[in-house]
Structure formats: C-alpha cells, structure tokens
C-alpha cells in the first residue's frame, strides 16, 4: 500500500468506491437478472474480486473492464459506448448539486489544478500533471503509466470532460493522444 491506501502501482487498480458506483449504474441499466447473468460471464478470479469489492478496496482495472464488457454483451451494446455512459453518470452523481454550484465559481486554473488529487483517489498508477495553456485550453498529462489500457484512458477523458461541463464550461472537447509516459489530454472549452 502507498500513502493513499492504494496498492502498489505494479498492478493497475481502481478505487473500490468508483467500482461500486459503476456497479450501481450497471445494475440500473441491466436490471437485476441481466446484471447477474453478466457477472456469470466473468473469469472466476475477476468475479471473486468484484464480489469482494468495498469502498476502501482497490480492485484491478482489468476486473472493472471485464464487468463492463460482460454487461455490454448481456445488453447487446457496444462496450465503449456503455463505458462512456456509465462513466459520465458516475461523475454526475459524484459531484452533487452543492459541488456543482461551487465548481461554477471556480477559476479554470483552480479547477485544472485539482485534477491530480481527484485522479489519485481513483487510480493507483501514474499521476496527472495539468497545465492551463491559455484561457479555455489545458493540457493534462498522465506520467508514469506508459502502458495504460484504453479503458483507463477513456475513463480519464470522460471524467475531465464531465467535470468541465458540470463546472459550467461550454463546448467542452477533450482528446487524448499517446505520450511517452502516458496519454496527453488536450481539453478545450469556452471560458
């Protein structure tokens, strides 16, 4: 474990609280019977880890990805589209009405500067290095995770987009490109 309670960064893990929020959303989308059938598709080690997930545990990213894929199969949906829906909903639910109101009065610099702390509470590998390039434009790098899976890159991109939108920024667009130490996210919005 490191200072945040996360396991060592040798295995990519997600916050149990985040995985549990994704679980609640997937259960709502699938319904109880279909979600149970989706979980039956999991490899035994992933199923065991998923069933034992708590708010303070750190399940593997691969386990979360297996669950998303299994739910997509059960729903006959594109797993990327389902992951995007679930991730957006999770961010919206996490940032309650009070936080949304406060975000609207936060400067771009302060908003982007908080991203490393949010990231460290969600993932145990790498770190975010944010930079507001100019009004309405930021570059956010993941460093220390050169082999990041697409599942995690997508989740980070969606989280950045969602937070900026919930903070009242207009015409938000975030794209990711590969970097030597991890992806680089280019975010633009109307200030």
XYZ file of N, CA, C and O in Angstrom:
764
model
N 0.836 -1.190 0.000
C 0.000 0.000 0.000
C 0.879 1.252 0.000
O 1.933 1.282 0.589
N 0.363 2.295 -0.660
C 1.068 3.568 -0.635
C 0.385 4.480 0.379
O -0.463 4.056 1.139
N 0.756 5.737 0.411
C 0.217 6.673 1.393
C -1.274 6.936 1.255
O -1.911 7.405 2.184
N -1.881 6.648 0.100
C -3.309 6.878 -0.096
C -4.150 5.658 0.263
O -5.359 5.704 0.190
N -3.511 4.569 0.626
C -4.226 3.327 0.895
C -4.338 2.450 -0.331
O -4.865 1.344 -0.285
N -3.849 2.943 -1.462
C -3.895 2.170 -2.705
C -2.796 1.120 -2.692
O -1.764 1.293 -2.053
N -2.999 0.030 -3.405
C -1.953 -0.978 -3.505
C -0.778 -0.447 -4.308
O -0.864 0.593 -4.946
N 0.315 -1.173 -4.276
C 1.477 -0.782 -5.062
C 1.077 -0.617 -6.513
O 0.163 -1.261 -7.000
N 1.776 0.249 -7.213
C 1.413 0.571 -8.594
C 1.869 -0.477 -9.599
O 1.766 -0.264 -10.791
N 2.336 -1.629 -9.147
C 2.759 -2.654 -10.094
C 1.565 -3.245 -10.847
O 1.702 -3.706 -11.973
N 0.388 -3.229 -10.228
C -0.848 -3.685 -10.872
C -1.813 -2.505 -10.883
O -2.063 -1.890 -9.849
N -2.353 -2.191 -12.050
C -3.278 -1.065 -12.173
C -4.594 -1.384 -11.478
O -5.239 -2.384 -11.797
N -4.974 -0.529 -10.534
C -6.199 -0.725 -9.762
C -7.029 0.556 -9.745
O -6.515 1.648 -9.935
N -8.326 0.367 -9.505
C -9.278 1.477 -9.385
C -9.799 1.520 -7.960
O -9.881 0.490 -7.285
N -10.217 2.682 -7.556
C -10.844 2.849 -6.254
C -12.091 1.968 -6.162
O -12.905 1.937 -7.088
N -12.228 1.280 -5.040
C -13.421 0.467 -4.824
C -14.686 1.308 -4.832
O -15.730 0.876 -5.326
N -14.610 2.532 -4.313
C -15.780 3.416 -4.316
C -16.239 3.704 -5.744
O -17.444 3.714 -6.025
N -15.295 3.909 -6.649
C -15.638 4.151 -8.049
C -16.241 2.898 -8.685
O -17.245 2.969 -9.397
N -15.662 1.750 -8.412
C -16.181 0.489 -8.950
C -17.601 0.237 -8.426
O -18.476 -0.201 -9.174
N -17.849 0.545 -7.155
C -19.189 0.356 -6.597
C -20.209 1.305 -7.236
O -21.363 0.924 -7.462
N -19.783 2.539 -7.544
C -20.697 3.462 -8.237
C -21.000 2.935 -9.635
O -22.148 2.947 -10.075
N -19.989 2.438 -10.330
C -20.218 1.824 -11.648
C -21.167 0.632 -11.510
O -22.035 0.442 -12.369
N -21.011 -0.156 -10.453
C -21.893 -1.306 -10.236
C -23.347 -0.862 -10.096
O -24.240 -1.449 -10.714
N -23.594 0.167 -9.283
C -24.967 0.654 -9.096
C -25.573 1.084 -10.436
O -26.724 0.778 -10.737
N -24.790 1.780 -11.228
C -25.291 2.260 -12.516
C -25.551 1.093 -13.461
O -26.590 1.040 -14.128
N -24.637 0.141 -13.527
C -24.834 -1.029 -14.394
C -26.051 -1.845 -13.960
O -26.794 -2.350 -14.804
N -26.268 -1.971 -12.651
C -27.448 -2.692 -12.170
C -28.728 -1.992 -12.602
O -29.699 -2.646 -12.976
N -28.727 -0.663 -12.580
C -29.903 0.089 -13.032
C -30.131 -0.107 -14.529
O -31.259 -0.281 -14.967
N -29.063 -0.062 -15.307
C -29.183 -0.193 -16.759
C -29.609 -1.606 -17.142
O -30.488 -1.792 -17.985
N -28.988 -2.597 -16.522
C -29.244 -4.003 -16.877
C -30.507 -4.570 -16.240
O -31.160 -5.431 -16.821
N -30.791 -4.121 -15.030
C -31.793 -4.790 -14.215
C -31.110 -5.947 -13.490
O -30.073 -6.450 -13.939
N -31.667 -6.387 -12.369
C -31.005 -7.390 -11.536
C -30.699 -8.721 -12.247
O -29.604 -9.257 -12.129
N -31.662 -9.257 -12.982
C -31.458 -10.574 -13.614
C -30.389 -10.515 -14.700
O -29.495 -11.377 -14.756
N -30.445 -9.510 -15.532
C -29.451 -9.400 -16.614
C -28.067 -9.106 -16.049
O -27.065 -9.600 -16.572
N -28.008 -8.288 -14.993
C -26.704 -7.997 -14.405
C -26.107 -9.266 -13.790
O -24.913 -9.529 -13.939
N -26.931 -10.082 -13.152
C -26.453 -11.355 -12.586
C -25.933 -12.260 -13.707
O -24.889 -12.913 -13.548
N -26.624 -12.303 -14.822
C -26.148 -13.107 -15.957
C -24.825 -12.562 -16.491
O -23.935 -13.322 -16.870
N -24.691 -11.243 -16.525
C -23.435 -10.642 -16.987
C -22.293 -11.055 -16.067
O -21.211 -11.432 -16.537
N -22.514 -11.016 -14.765
C -21.466 -11.390 -13.820
C -21.087 -12.862 -13.943
O -19.934 -13.237 -13.686
N -22.030 -13.699 -14.355
C -21.728 -15.118 -14.559
C -20.731 -15.330 -15.692
O -20.110 -16.385 -15.790
N -20.550 -14.330 -16.559
C -19.605 -14.420 -17.671
C -18.155 -14.145 -17.239
O -17.234 -14.358 -18.017
N -17.968 -13.619 -16.045
C -16.631 -13.222 -15.603
C -15.732 -14.421 -15.332
O -16.210 -15.462 -14.856
N -14.427 -14.267 -15.561
C -13.488 -15.300 -15.114
C -13.589 -15.417 -13.587
O -13.864 -14.416 -12.904
N -13.368 -16.605 -13.031
C -13.559 -16.804 -11.584
C -12.782 -15.824 -10.702
O -13.332 -15.325 -9.717
N -11.530 -15.525 -11.040
C -10.766 -14.605 -10.187
C -11.333 -13.187 -10.244
O -11.399 -12.495 -9.227
N -11.798 -12.762 -11.407
C -12.400 -11.433 -11.537
C -13.739 -11.388 -10.792
O -14.046 -10.396 -10.120
N -14.510 -12.444 -10.880
C -15.805 -12.487 -10.179
C -15.605 -12.407 -8.669
O -16.298 -11.662 -7.966
N -14.646 -13.153 -8.173
C -14.364 -13.147 -6.729
C -13.938 -11.736 -6.281
O -14.441 -11.208 -5.294
N -13.010 -11.137 -7.039
C -12.543 -9.797 -6.683
C -13.691 -8.790 -6.737
O -13.831 -7.945 -5.850
N -14.517 -8.884 -7.761
C -15.643 -7.956 -7.921
C -16.651 -8.117 -6.781
O -17.120 -7.127 -6.222
N -16.966 -9.356 -6.442
C -17.913 -9.615 -5.354
C -17.394 -9.107 -4.013
O -18.174 -8.733 -3.140
N -16.085 -9.089 -3.831
C -15.469 -8.669 -2.564
C -15.124 -7.179 -2.531
O -14.591 -6.692 -1.532
N -15.439 -6.456 -3.587
C -15.101 -5.029 -3.641
C -15.859 -4.257 -2.568
O -17.059 -4.437 -2.377
N -15.119 -3.398 -1.882
C -15.713 -2.496 -0.884
C -15.275 -1.072 -1.216
O -14.419 -0.860 -2.086
N -15.810 -0.114 -0.500
C -15.476 1.290 -0.760
C -14.006 1.591 -0.515
O -13.475 2.552 -1.064
N -13.334 0.768 0.289
C -11.921 1.022 0.599
C -10.961 0.055 -0.093
O -9.759 0.148 0.076
N -11.490 -0.845 -0.908
C -10.615 -1.783 -1.620
C -10.164 -1.171 -2.939
O -10.657 -0.123 -3.363
N -9.211 -1.821 -3.569
C -8.664 -1.362 -4.850
C -8.655 -2.529 -5.834
O -7.622 -3.157 -6.058
N -9.803 -2.837 -6.472
C -9.835 -3.921 -7.458
C -9.050 -3.546 -8.718
O -8.869 -2.368 -9.032
N -8.611 -4.561 -9.423
C -7.827 -4.344 -10.642
C -8.670 -3.669 -11.724
O -9.863 -3.921 -11.842
N -8.019 -2.842 -12.502
C -8.675 -2.208 -13.648
C -9.205 -3.285 -14.587
O -10.306 -3.156 -15.132
N -8.457 -4.371 -14.757
C -8.907 -5.432 -15.660
C -10.223 -6.048 -15.186
O -11.049 -6.435 -16.010
N -10.435 -6.113 -13.886
C -11.694 -6.639 -13.361
C -12.843 -5.708 -13.746
O -13.890 -6.162 -14.227
N -12.666 -4.411 -13.574
C -13.700 -3.447 -13.948
C -13.988 -3.522 -15.445
O -15.144 -3.446 -15.879
N -12.944 -3.704 -16.223
C -13.117 -3.810 -17.674
C -13.867 -5.089 -18.048
O -14.742 -5.072 -18.919
N -13.561 -6.198 -17.377
C -14.291 -7.457 -17.619
C -15.784 -7.272 -17.346
O -16.631 -7.748 -18.111
N -16.110 -6.598 -16.247
C -17.515 -6.389 -15.884
C -18.221 -5.549 -16.946
O -19.322 -5.875 -17.394
N -17.568 -4.472 -17.379
C -18.171 -3.597 -18.391
C -18.418 -4.377 -19.683
O -19.477 -4.257 -20.306
N -17.442 -5.171 -20.082
C -17.571 -5.952 -21.311
C -18.693 -6.989 -21.181
O -19.501 -7.164 -22.102
N -18.744 -7.663 -20.032
C -19.786 -8.678 -19.813
C -21.181 -8.045 -19.833
O -22.122 -8.606 -20.406
N -21.316 -6.857 -19.222
C -22.612 -6.172 -19.232
C -22.980 -5.749 -20.655
O -24.141 -5.852 -21.055
N -22.002 -5.300 -21.416
C -22.273 -4.900 -22.803
C -22.754 -6.082 -23.630
O -23.685 -5.952 -24.429
N -22.138 -7.234 -23.430
C -22.580 -8.441 -24.143
C -24.020 -8.772 -23.761
O -24.861 -9.049 -24.629
N -24.309 -8.730 -22.476
C -25.656 -9.052 -21.998
C -26.693 -8.085 -22.569
O -27.813 -8.473 -22.885
N -26.308 -6.833 -22.726
C -27.221 -5.808 -23.246
C -27.189 -5.687 -24.764
O -27.948 -4.900 -25.334
N -26.281 -6.430 -25.407
C -26.075 -6.327 -26.856
C -25.745 -4.882 -27.254
O -26.303 -4.326 -28.195
N -24.831 -4.291 -26.473
C -24.407 -2.909 -26.710
C -22.909 -2.858 -26.952
O -22.167 -3.751 -26.534
N -22.470 -1.793 -27.552
C -21.046 -1.540 -27.755
C -20.414 -1.267 -26.384
O -20.884 -0.373 -25.660
N -19.372 -2.010 -26.003
C -18.772 -1.806 -24.677
C -18.172 -0.411 -24.483
O -18.196 0.118 -23.368
N -17.668 0.201 -25.535
C -17.116 1.558 -25.419
C -18.233 2.548 -25.102
O -18.117 3.383 -24.198
N -19.340 2.448 -25.824
C -20.473 3.348 -25.603
C -21.043 3.153 -24.193
O -21.371 4.125 -23.505
N -21.144 1.917 -23.737
C -21.647 1.646 -22.385
C -20.702 2.227 -21.344
O -21.145 2.859 -20.379
N -19.406 2.036 -21.524
C -18.424 2.578 -20.584
C -18.540 4.096 -20.517
O -18.491 4.690 -19.429
N -18.703 4.755 -21.660
C -18.845 6.210 -21.670
C -20.093 6.647 -20.906
O -20.051 7.586 -20.114
N -21.201 5.949 -21.109
C -22.444 6.281 -20.404
C -22.270 6.113 -18.892
O -22.646 6.984 -18.114
N -21.721 4.984 -18.489
C -21.560 4.696 -17.068
C -20.600 5.697 -16.418
O -20.862 6.213 -15.329
N -19.505 6.003 -17.085
C -18.527 6.938 -16.524
C -19.104 8.344 -16.373
O -18.893 8.995 -15.349
N -19.825 8.812 -17.374
C -20.440 10.148 -17.282
C -21.447 10.204 -16.126
O -21.474 11.165 -15.354
N -22.258 9.175 -16.028
C -23.256 9.138 -14.961
C -22.581 9.110 -13.597
O -23.028 9.791 -12.670
N -21.496 8.359 -13.474
C -20.779 8.270 -12.197
C -20.233 9.634 -11.777
O -20.344 10.027 -10.610
N -19.650 10.369 -12.713
C -19.118 11.701 -12.382
C -20.267 12.624 -11.981
O -20.172 13.352 -10.988
N -21.368 12.587 -12.726
C -22.514 13.442 -12.405
C -23.050 13.153 -11.013
O -23.385 14.069 -10.262
N -23.130 11.893 -10.647
C -23.645 11.530 -9.328
C -22.656 11.877 -8.221
O -23.065 12.216 -7.110
N -21.382 11.749 -8.521
C -20.364 12.027 -7.507
C -20.332 13.516 -7.175
O -20.171 13.890 -6.013
N -20.477 14.339 -8.184
C -20.471 15.785 -7.959
C -21.903 16.240 -7.701
O -22.650 16.542 -8.606
N -22.262 16.261 -6.428
C -23.622 16.611 -6.028
C -23.938 18.054 -6.400
O -23.074 18.821 -6.819
N -25.164 18.427 -6.177
C -25.629 19.772 -6.525
C -24.758 20.846 -5.877
O -24.390 21.829 -6.513
N -24.398 20.686 -4.603
C -23.571 21.682 -3.918
C -22.211 21.813 -4.597
O -21.742 22.915 -4.864
N -21.574 20.670 -4.903
C -20.275 20.709 -5.565
C -20.385 21.325 -6.949
O -19.519 22.085 -7.380
N -21.453 21.012 -7.656
C -21.645 21.601 -8.991
C -21.729 23.119 -8.908
O -21.144 23.829 -9.714
N -22.456 23.604 -7.912
C -22.581 25.043 -7.737
C -21.216 25.659 -7.435
O -20.841 26.669 -8.027
N -20.455 25.046 -6.548
C -19.125 25.565 -6.218
C -18.195 25.535 -7.426
O -17.395 26.452 -7.616
N -18.296 24.476 -8.243
C -17.442 24.372 -9.429
C -17.680 25.530 -10.395
O -16.755 25.991 -11.062
N -18.892 26.005 -10.455
C -19.228 27.098 -11.382
C -18.526 28.399 -11.006
O -18.361 29.277 -11.833
N -18.109 28.531 -9.739
C -17.429 29.740 -9.286
C -15.925 29.535 -9.143
O -15.227 30.384 -8.606
N -15.436 28.417 -9.635
C -14.012 28.093 -9.559
C -13.333 28.532 -10.849
O -13.849 28.308 -11.943
N -12.155 29.123 -10.723
C -11.412 29.537 -11.918
C -10.927 28.306 -12.677
O -10.803 27.216 -12.103
N -10.648 28.496 -13.936
C -10.114 27.403 -14.744
C -8.835 26.852 -14.130
O -8.633 25.639 -14.060
N -7.956 27.739 -13.688
C -6.675 27.314 -13.108
C -6.894 26.455 -11.865
O -6.261 25.421 -11.699
N -7.796 26.886 -10.984
C -8.071 26.127 -9.760
C -8.727 24.786 -10.079
O -8.410 23.769 -9.462
N -9.621 24.790 -11.045
C -10.308 23.562 -11.438
C -9.309 22.542 -11.978
O -9.286 21.384 -11.554
N -8.465 22.964 -12.901
C -7.479 22.062 -13.506
C -6.430 21.641 -12.471
O -5.989 20.497 -12.459
N -6.072 22.530 -11.555
C -5.069 22.206 -10.537
C -5.542 21.100 -9.588
O -4.718 20.391 -9.008
N -6.845 20.919 -9.447
C -7.370 19.882 -8.536
C -7.363 18.482 -9.157
O -7.558 17.495 -8.461
N -7.172 18.403 -10.454
C -7.275 17.099 -11.115
C -6.303 16.045 -10.586
O -6.686 14.879 -10.499
N -5.065 16.386 -10.200
C -4.187 15.324 -9.683
C -4.716 14.654 -8.419
O -4.577 13.443 -8.241
N -5.345 15.429 -7.536
C -5.892 14.829 -6.304
C -7.071 13.917 -6.610
O -7.208 12.843 -6.027
N -7.921 14.342 -7.532
C -9.069 13.514 -7.915
C -8.572 12.217 -8.551
O -9.054 11.130 -8.241
N -7.597 12.337 -9.433
C -7.016 11.176 -10.115
C -6.446 10.182 -9.101
O -6.696 8.976 -9.195
N -5.677 10.674 -8.122
C -5.028 9.800 -7.135
C -6.050 9.044 -6.281
O -5.738 7.970 -5.758
N -7.238 9.582 -6.168
C -8.290 8.889 -5.403
C -9.013 7.845 -6.235
O -9.777 7.056 -5.704
N -8.795 7.867 -7.556
C -9.496 6.941 -8.441
C -8.607 5.835 -8.992
O -9.072 4.714 -9.195
N -7.335 6.131 -9.237
C -6.413 5.164 -9.852
C -5.091 5.143 -9.095
O -4.655 6.168 -8.571
N -4.450 3.984 -9.069
C -3.211 3.859 -8.301
C -1.942 3.959 -9.131
O -0.853 3.934 -8.584
N -2.045 4.054 -10.436
C -0.855 4.125 -11.292
C -0.742 5.488 -11.922
O -1.725 6.077 -12.333
N 0.482 5.948 -12.035
C 0.749 7.217 -12.679
C 0.233 8.383 -11.862
O -0.251 8.237 -10.743
N 0.397 9.553 -12.445
C -0.141 10.768 -11.845
C -0.482 11.742 -12.960
O 0.025 11.632 -14.076
N -1.361 12.690 -12.641
C -1.733 13.710 -13.615
C -0.882 14.951 -13.396
O -0.667 15.369 -12.263
N -0.452 15.528 -14.507
C 0.275 16.789 -14.476
C -0.504 17.756 -15.365
O -0.437 17.663 -16.593
N -1.276 18.679 -14.745
C -2.115 19.582 -15.525
C -1.429 20.927 -15.788
O -0.601 21.381 -15.006
N -1.823 21.541 -16.889
C -1.314 22.865 -17.230
C -2.393 23.601 -18.015
O -2.857 23.101 -19.043
N -2.810 24.769 -17.511
C -3.703 25.621 -18.288
C -2.797 26.372 -19.260
O -1.942 27.145 -18.859
N -2.953 26.110 -20.535
C -2.106 26.682 -21.577
C -2.493 28.138 -21.841
O -1.632 29.003 -22.009
N -3.784 28.387 -21.877
C -4.329 29.732 -22.081
C -5.806 29.652 -21.709
O -6.314 28.554 -21.472
N -6.521 30.765 -21.647
C -7.949 30.681 -21.317
C -8.681 29.725 -22.271
O -8.548 29.819 -23.489
N -9.384 28.761 -21.670
C -10.148 27.810 -22.466
C -9.350 26.649 -23.030
O -9.853 25.912 -23.871
N -8.129 26.462 -22.561
C -7.315 25.361 -23.089
C -6.365 24.834 -22.022
O -5.665 25.610 -21.373
N -6.372 23.507 -21.844
C -5.476 22.867 -20.877
C -4.852 21.626 -21.494
O -5.425 20.997 -22.388
N -3.680 21.305 -21.003
C -3.002 20.063 -21.363
C -2.814 19.293 -20.062
O -2.253 19.826 -19.105
N -3.316 18.079 -20.043
C -3.262 17.251 -18.845
C -2.574 15.954 -19.221
O -3.078 15.193 -20.045
N -1.414 15.725 -18.622
C -0.604 14.552 -18.947
C -0.710 13.495 -17.855
O -0.712 13.828 -16.674
N -0.761 12.243 -18.272
C -0.564 11.140 -17.340
C 0.906 10.781 -17.456
O 1.411 10.543 -18.557
N 1.610 10.779 -16.338
C 3.019 10.373 -16.333
C 3.169 9.151 -15.434
O 2.435 8.976 -14.470
N 4.089 8.296 -15.805
C 4.336 7.108 -15.002
C 3.447 5.920 -15.308
O 3.414 4.955 -14.549
N 2.731 5.966 -16.432
C 1.878 4.836 -16.814
C 1.900 4.694 -18.330
O 0.903 4.904 -19.010
N 3.068 4.326 -18.886
C 3.188 4.259 -20.344
C 2.339 3.161 -20.986
O 1.975 3.277 -22.155
N 2.000 2.118 -20.242
C 1.222 1.008 -20.796
C -0.247 1.066 -20.365
O -0.920 0.044 -20.279
N -0.754 2.265 -20.145
C -2.137 2.448 -19.692
C -3.107 1.799 -20.684
O -2.970 1.968 -21.889
N -4.078 1.047 -20.185
C -5.060 0.454 -21.112
C -6.031 1.511 -21.645
O -6.281 2.536 -21.003
N -6.580 1.246 -22.795
C -7.549 2.156 -23.419
C -8.744 2.392 -22.490
O -9.282 3.492 -22.439
N -9.133 1.383 -21.739
C -10.249 1.500 -20.793
C -9.992 2.649 -19.810
O -10.870 3.471 -19.556
N -8.786 2.724 -19.264
C -8.454 3.780 -18.303
C -8.314 5.130 -18.989
O -8.758 6.152 -18.459
N -7.709 5.145 -20.170
C -7.586 6.401 -20.919
C -8.974 6.973 -21.195
O -9.225 8.168 -21.012
N -9.882 6.130 -21.634
C -11.255 6.569 -21.919
C -11.915 7.116 -20.652
O -12.561 8.169 -20.676
N -11.773 6.407 -19.548
C -12.379 6.842 -18.288
C -11.856 8.199 -17.833
O -12.623 9.058 -17.371
N -10.552 8.423 -17.973
C -9.963 9.717 -17.596
C -10.490 10.820 -18.512
O -10.870 11.896 -18.049
N -10.517 10.546 -19.807
C -11.019 11.548 -20.760
C -12.450 11.940 -20.429
O -12.807 13.122 -20.380
N -13.289 10.959 -20.162
C -14.695 11.229 -19.859
C -14.821 12.008 -18.553
O -15.629 12.935 -18.452
N -14.006 11.671 -17.569
C -14.052 12.386 -16.288
C -13.660 13.852 -16.475
O -14.320 14.754 -15.929
N -12.604 14.114 -17.243
C -12.190 15.502 -17.491
C -13.309 16.268 -18.190
O -13.680 17.367 -17.785
N -13.872 15.682 -19.247
C -14.977 16.322 -19.973
C -16.152 16.609 -19.043
O -16.707 17.711 -19.048
N -16.529 15.621 -18.263
C -17.706 15.744 -17.403
C -17.516 16.810 -16.335
O -18.431 17.610 -16.085
N -16.364 16.847 -15.706
C -16.115 17.853 -14.673
C -16.164 19.253 -15.276
O -16.779 20.166 -14.715
N -15.548 19.437 -16.425
C -15.571 20.759 -17.067
C -16.998 21.171 -17.423
O -17.390 22.332 -17.213
N -17.795 20.249 -17.933
C -19.190 20.570 -18.274
C -19.997 20.905 -17.023
O -20.761 21.865 -17.006
N -19.827 20.083 -15.980
C -20.563 20.323 -14.743
C -20.134 21.634 -14.085
O -20.899 22.239 -13.347
N -18.913 22.069 -14.371
C -18.417 23.341 -13.842
C -18.910 24.517 -14.684
O -18.505 25.655 -14.456
N -19.765 24.245 -15.659
C -20.369 25.304 -16.438
C -19.580 25.747 -17.654
O -19.918 26.756 -18.282
N -18.545 24.999 -18.017
C -17.779 25.363 -19.214
C -18.560 24.893 -20.442
O -19.152 23.826 -20.442
N -18.566 25.716 -21.475
C -19.316 25.414 -22.689
C -18.411 24.843 -23.767
O -17.215 25.129 -23.807
N -19.020 24.074 -24.656
C -18.343 23.491 -25.811
C -17.044 22.773 -25.422
O -15.994 22.967 -26.019
N -17.154 21.937 -24.395
C -16.002 21.182 -23.905
C -15.641 20.091 -24.896
O -16.510 19.372 -25.407
N -14.367 19.976 -25.152
C -13.854 18.913 -26.027
C -12.529 18.444 -25.442
O -11.660 19.260 -25.135
N -12.400 17.132 -25.272
C -11.157 16.559 -24.760
C -10.742 15.440 -25.695
O -11.527 14.538 -25.987
N -9.517 15.524 -26.170
C -8.965 14.446 -26.991
C -7.713 13.932 -26.315
O -7.032 14.668 -25.601
N -7.436 12.661 -26.537
C -6.242 12.035 -25.958
C -5.305 11.634 -27.080
O -5.750 11.189 -28.141
N -4.028 11.805 -26.828
C -3.019 11.325 -27.758
C -1.964 10.584 -26.948
O -1.772 10.860 -25.766
N -1.292 9.630 -27.572
C -0.263 8.886 -26.845
C 0.905 9.789 -26.472
O 1.252 10.718 -27.199
N 1.492 9.492 -25.326
C 2.699 10.174 -24.872
C 3.700 9.138 -24.400
O 3.342 7.974 -24.181
N 4.929 9.520 -24.233
C 5.978 8.584 -23.834
C 5.731 7.989 -22.454
O 6.038 6.825 -22.209
N 5.147 8.765 -21.529
C 4.923 8.280 -20.165
C 3.467 7.959 -19.881
O 3.120 7.517 -18.795
N 2.601 8.209 -20.853
C 1.166 8.007 -20.699
C 0.449 8.973 -21.607
O 1.081 9.802 -22.279
N -0.877 8.914 -21.663
C -1.612 9.773 -22.593
C -1.527 11.247 -22.224
O -1.328 11.610 -21.067
N -1.708 12.080 -23.237
C -1.786 13.524 -23.073
C -3.186 13.927 -23.499
O -3.626 13.617 -24.610
N -3.892 14.609 -22.612
C -5.249 15.050 -22.886
C -5.221 16.537 -23.216
O -4.665 17.336 -22.460
N -5.819 16.884 -24.334
C -5.945 18.279 -24.747
C -7.401 18.657 -24.557
O -8.281 18.119 -25.237
N -7.646 19.560 -23.611
C -9.005 19.992 -23.292
C -9.204 21.420 -23.772
O -8.340 22.275 -23.563
N -10.338 21.649 -24.432
C -10.707 22.997 -24.836
C -12.145 23.256 -24.423
O -12.947 22.344 -24.321
N -12.442 24.529 -24.166
C -13.777 24.943 -23.768
C -13.898 26.444 -23.995
O -12.914 27.131 -24.218
N -15.127 26.927 -23.913
C -15.373 28.369 -23.994
C -15.254 28.902 -22.579
O -16.022 28.494 -21.703
N -14.308 29.800 -22.311
C -14.126 30.320 -20.931
C -15.293 31.183 -20.472
O -16.040 31.697 -21.232
